[in-house]
Short mmCIF file of C-alpha atoms and ligand atoms in Angstrom, two decimals:
data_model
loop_
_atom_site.label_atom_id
_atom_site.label_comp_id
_atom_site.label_asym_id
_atom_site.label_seq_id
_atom_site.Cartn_x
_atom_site.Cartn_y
_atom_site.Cartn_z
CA UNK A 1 79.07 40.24 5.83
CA UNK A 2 76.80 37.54 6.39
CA UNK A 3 74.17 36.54 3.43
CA UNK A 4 71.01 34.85 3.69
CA UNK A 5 68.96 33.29 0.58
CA UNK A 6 65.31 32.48 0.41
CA UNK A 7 64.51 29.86 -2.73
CA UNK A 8 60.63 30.16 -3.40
CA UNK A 9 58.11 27.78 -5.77
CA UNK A 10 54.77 27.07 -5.80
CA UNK A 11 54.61 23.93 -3.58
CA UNK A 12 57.87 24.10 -2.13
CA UNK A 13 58.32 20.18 -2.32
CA UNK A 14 60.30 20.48 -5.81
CA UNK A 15 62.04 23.47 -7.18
CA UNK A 16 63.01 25.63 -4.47
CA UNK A 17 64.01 22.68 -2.28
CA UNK A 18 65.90 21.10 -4.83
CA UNK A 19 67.77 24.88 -5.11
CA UNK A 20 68.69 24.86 -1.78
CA UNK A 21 70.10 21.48 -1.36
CA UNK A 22 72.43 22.32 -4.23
CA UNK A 23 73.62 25.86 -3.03
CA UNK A 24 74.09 24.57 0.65
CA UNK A 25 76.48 22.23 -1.10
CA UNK A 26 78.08 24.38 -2.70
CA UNK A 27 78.42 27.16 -0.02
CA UNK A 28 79.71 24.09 1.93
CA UNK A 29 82.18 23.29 -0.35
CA UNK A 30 83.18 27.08 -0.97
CA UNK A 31 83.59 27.14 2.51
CA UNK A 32 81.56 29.72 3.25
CA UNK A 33 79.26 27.92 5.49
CA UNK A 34 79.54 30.69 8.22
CA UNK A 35 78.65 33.41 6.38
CA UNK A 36 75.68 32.46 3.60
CA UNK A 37 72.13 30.68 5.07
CA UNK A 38 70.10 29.28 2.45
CA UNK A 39 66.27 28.15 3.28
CA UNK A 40 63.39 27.34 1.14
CA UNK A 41 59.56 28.74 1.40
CA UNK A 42 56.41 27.94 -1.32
CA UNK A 43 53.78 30.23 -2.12
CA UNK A 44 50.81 27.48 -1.50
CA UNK A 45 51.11 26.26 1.46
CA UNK A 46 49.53 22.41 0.94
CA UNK A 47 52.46 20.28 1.53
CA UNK A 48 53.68 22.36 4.97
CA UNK A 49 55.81 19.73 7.11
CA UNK A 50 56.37 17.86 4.00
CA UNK A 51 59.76 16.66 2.62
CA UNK A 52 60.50 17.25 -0.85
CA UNK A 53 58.84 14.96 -3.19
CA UNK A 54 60.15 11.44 -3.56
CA UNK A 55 60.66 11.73 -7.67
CA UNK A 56 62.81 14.95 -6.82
CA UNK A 57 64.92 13.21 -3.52
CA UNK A 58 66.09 10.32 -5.31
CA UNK A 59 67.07 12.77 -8.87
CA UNK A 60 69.20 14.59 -6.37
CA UNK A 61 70.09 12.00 -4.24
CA UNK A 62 72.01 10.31 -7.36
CA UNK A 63 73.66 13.82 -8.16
CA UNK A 64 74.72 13.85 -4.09
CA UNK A 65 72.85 16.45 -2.87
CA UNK A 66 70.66 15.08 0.14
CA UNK A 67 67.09 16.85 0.72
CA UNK A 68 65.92 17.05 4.21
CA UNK A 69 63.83 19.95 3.92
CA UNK A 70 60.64 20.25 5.22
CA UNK A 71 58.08 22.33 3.08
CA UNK A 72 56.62 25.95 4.85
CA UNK A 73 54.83 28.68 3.33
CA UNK A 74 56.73 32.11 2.94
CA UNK A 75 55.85 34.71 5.15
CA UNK A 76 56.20 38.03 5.12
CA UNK A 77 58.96 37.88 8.29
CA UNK A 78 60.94 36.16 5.28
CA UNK A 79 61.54 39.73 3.68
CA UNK A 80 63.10 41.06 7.14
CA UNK A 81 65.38 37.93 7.59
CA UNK A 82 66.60 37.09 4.09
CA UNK A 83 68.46 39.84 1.97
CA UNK A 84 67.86 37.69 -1.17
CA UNK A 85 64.17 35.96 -2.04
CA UNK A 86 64.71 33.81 -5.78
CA UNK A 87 61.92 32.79 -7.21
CA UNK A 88 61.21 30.06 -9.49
CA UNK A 89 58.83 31.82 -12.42
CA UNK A 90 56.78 34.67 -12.89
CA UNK A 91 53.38 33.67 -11.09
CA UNK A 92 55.70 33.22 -7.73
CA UNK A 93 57.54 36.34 -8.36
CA UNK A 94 53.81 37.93 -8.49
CA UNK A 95 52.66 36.52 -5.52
CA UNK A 96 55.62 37.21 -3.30
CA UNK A 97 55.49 40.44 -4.92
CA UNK A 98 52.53 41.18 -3.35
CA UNK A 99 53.59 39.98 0.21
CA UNK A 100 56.36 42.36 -0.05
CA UNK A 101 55.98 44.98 3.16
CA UNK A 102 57.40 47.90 0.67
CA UNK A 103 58.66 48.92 -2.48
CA UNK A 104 62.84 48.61 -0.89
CA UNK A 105 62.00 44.67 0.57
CA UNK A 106 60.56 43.93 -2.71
CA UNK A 107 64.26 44.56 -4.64
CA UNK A 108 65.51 41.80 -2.98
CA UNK A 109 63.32 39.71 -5.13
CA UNK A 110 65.09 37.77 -8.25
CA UNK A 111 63.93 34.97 -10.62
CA UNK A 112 66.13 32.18 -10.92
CA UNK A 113 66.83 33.21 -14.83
CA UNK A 114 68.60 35.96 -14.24
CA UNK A 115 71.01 33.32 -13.30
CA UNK A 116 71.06 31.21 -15.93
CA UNK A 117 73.72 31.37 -18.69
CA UNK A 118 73.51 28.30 -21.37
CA UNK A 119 69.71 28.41 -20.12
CA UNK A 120 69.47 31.37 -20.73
CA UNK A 121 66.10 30.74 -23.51
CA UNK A 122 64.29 29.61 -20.17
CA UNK A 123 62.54 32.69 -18.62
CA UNK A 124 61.41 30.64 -15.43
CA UNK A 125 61.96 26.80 -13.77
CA UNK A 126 59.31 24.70 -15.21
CA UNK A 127 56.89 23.10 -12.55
CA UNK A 128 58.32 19.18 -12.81
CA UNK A 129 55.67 18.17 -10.38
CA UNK A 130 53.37 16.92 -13.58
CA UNK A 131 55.93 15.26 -15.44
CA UNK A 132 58.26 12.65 -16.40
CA UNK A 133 61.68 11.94 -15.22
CA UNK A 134 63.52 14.07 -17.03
CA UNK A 135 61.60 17.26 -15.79
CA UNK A 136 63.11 16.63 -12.84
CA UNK A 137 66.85 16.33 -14.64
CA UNK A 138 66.06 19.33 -16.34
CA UNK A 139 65.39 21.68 -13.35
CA UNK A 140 68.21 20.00 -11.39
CA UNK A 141 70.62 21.30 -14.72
CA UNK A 142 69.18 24.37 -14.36
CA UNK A 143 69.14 24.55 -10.34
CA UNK A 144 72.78 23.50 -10.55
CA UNK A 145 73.75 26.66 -13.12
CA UNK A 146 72.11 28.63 -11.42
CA UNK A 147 73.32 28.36 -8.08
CA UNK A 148 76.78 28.58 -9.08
CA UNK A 149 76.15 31.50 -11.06
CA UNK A 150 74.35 33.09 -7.55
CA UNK A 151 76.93 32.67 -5.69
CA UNK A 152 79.82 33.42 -7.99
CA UNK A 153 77.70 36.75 -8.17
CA UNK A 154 77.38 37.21 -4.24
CA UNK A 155 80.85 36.23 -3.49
CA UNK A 156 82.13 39.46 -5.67
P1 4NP B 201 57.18 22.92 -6.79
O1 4NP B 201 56.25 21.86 -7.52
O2 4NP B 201 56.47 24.25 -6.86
O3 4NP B 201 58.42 22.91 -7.60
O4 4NP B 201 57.35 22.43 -5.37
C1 4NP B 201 54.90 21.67 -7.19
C2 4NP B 201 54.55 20.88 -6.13
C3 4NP B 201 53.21 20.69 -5.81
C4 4NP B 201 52.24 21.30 -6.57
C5 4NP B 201 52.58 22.08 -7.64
C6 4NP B 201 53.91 22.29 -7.94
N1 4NP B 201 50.88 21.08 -6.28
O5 4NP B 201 50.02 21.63 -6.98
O6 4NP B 201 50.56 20.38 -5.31
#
């Protein structure tokens, strides 16, 4: 049966991008291409048509993931088409909470830590947008054990 996975941040030009860049990857090289989609959405919606942001391309860009995404508020269409919205931390699980049309689309809401394992003291992604480089190594770690932990979990 055919999957489809909505990653959602804030400004949808780091985290969630980042996310899925490295699960297409993976799906790609799980060969399962045909039957998981991945997208991307952000709750503001200030960096629509966007790509992701330069500091967070070239971080992934040396890990070989390649980040063409363009940024796009989430919608609340997204609930119908996705079966599975992850969301980055706790004030975009709120917010996409609330754009949830009922109580049954708004189970197929997770946060990213429920996929974490040696991350597992991290209750959200933190925002790298503000900071230094290794912000942005950080979240890719986390993106990258997460992911694999997602799909290890949807391909049971
Ligand atoms: P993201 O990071 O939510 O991981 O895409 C941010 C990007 C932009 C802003 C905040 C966070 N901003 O305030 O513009």
């Amino acid at each position: 049966m055919k999957k489809s996975i909505l990653f959602v941040c804030l400004g949808n030009i780091c985290r969630s991008p980042a996310a899925e860049g490295i699960m297409r990857q993976m799906v790609e090289k799980a060969g399962q291409s045909d039957s998981i989609e991945v997208d991307s959405a952000g709750t503001y919606s200030g960096h629509a048509g966007d790509l992701p942001d330069v500091r967070m391309r070239r971080a992934a860009s040396k890990r070989g993931y390649d980040l063409v995404h363009r940024a796009r508020p989430i919608r609340e269409e997204d609930f119908e088409r996705f079966d599975m919205i992850v969301v980055m931390d706790d004030m975009n699980y709120e917010k996409v909470h609330r754009l949830a049309p009922s109580r049954r689309e708004a189970e197929k809401i997770f946060r990213m830590r429920e996929f974490f394992d040696t991350f597992s003291e991290w209750s959200y992604v933190p925002d790298p947008y503000y900071e230094g480089a290794d912000g942005f190594e950080l979240v890719l770690d986390m993106l990258e054990e997460g992911c694999r932990n997602l799909l290890t979990r949807i391909s049971e």
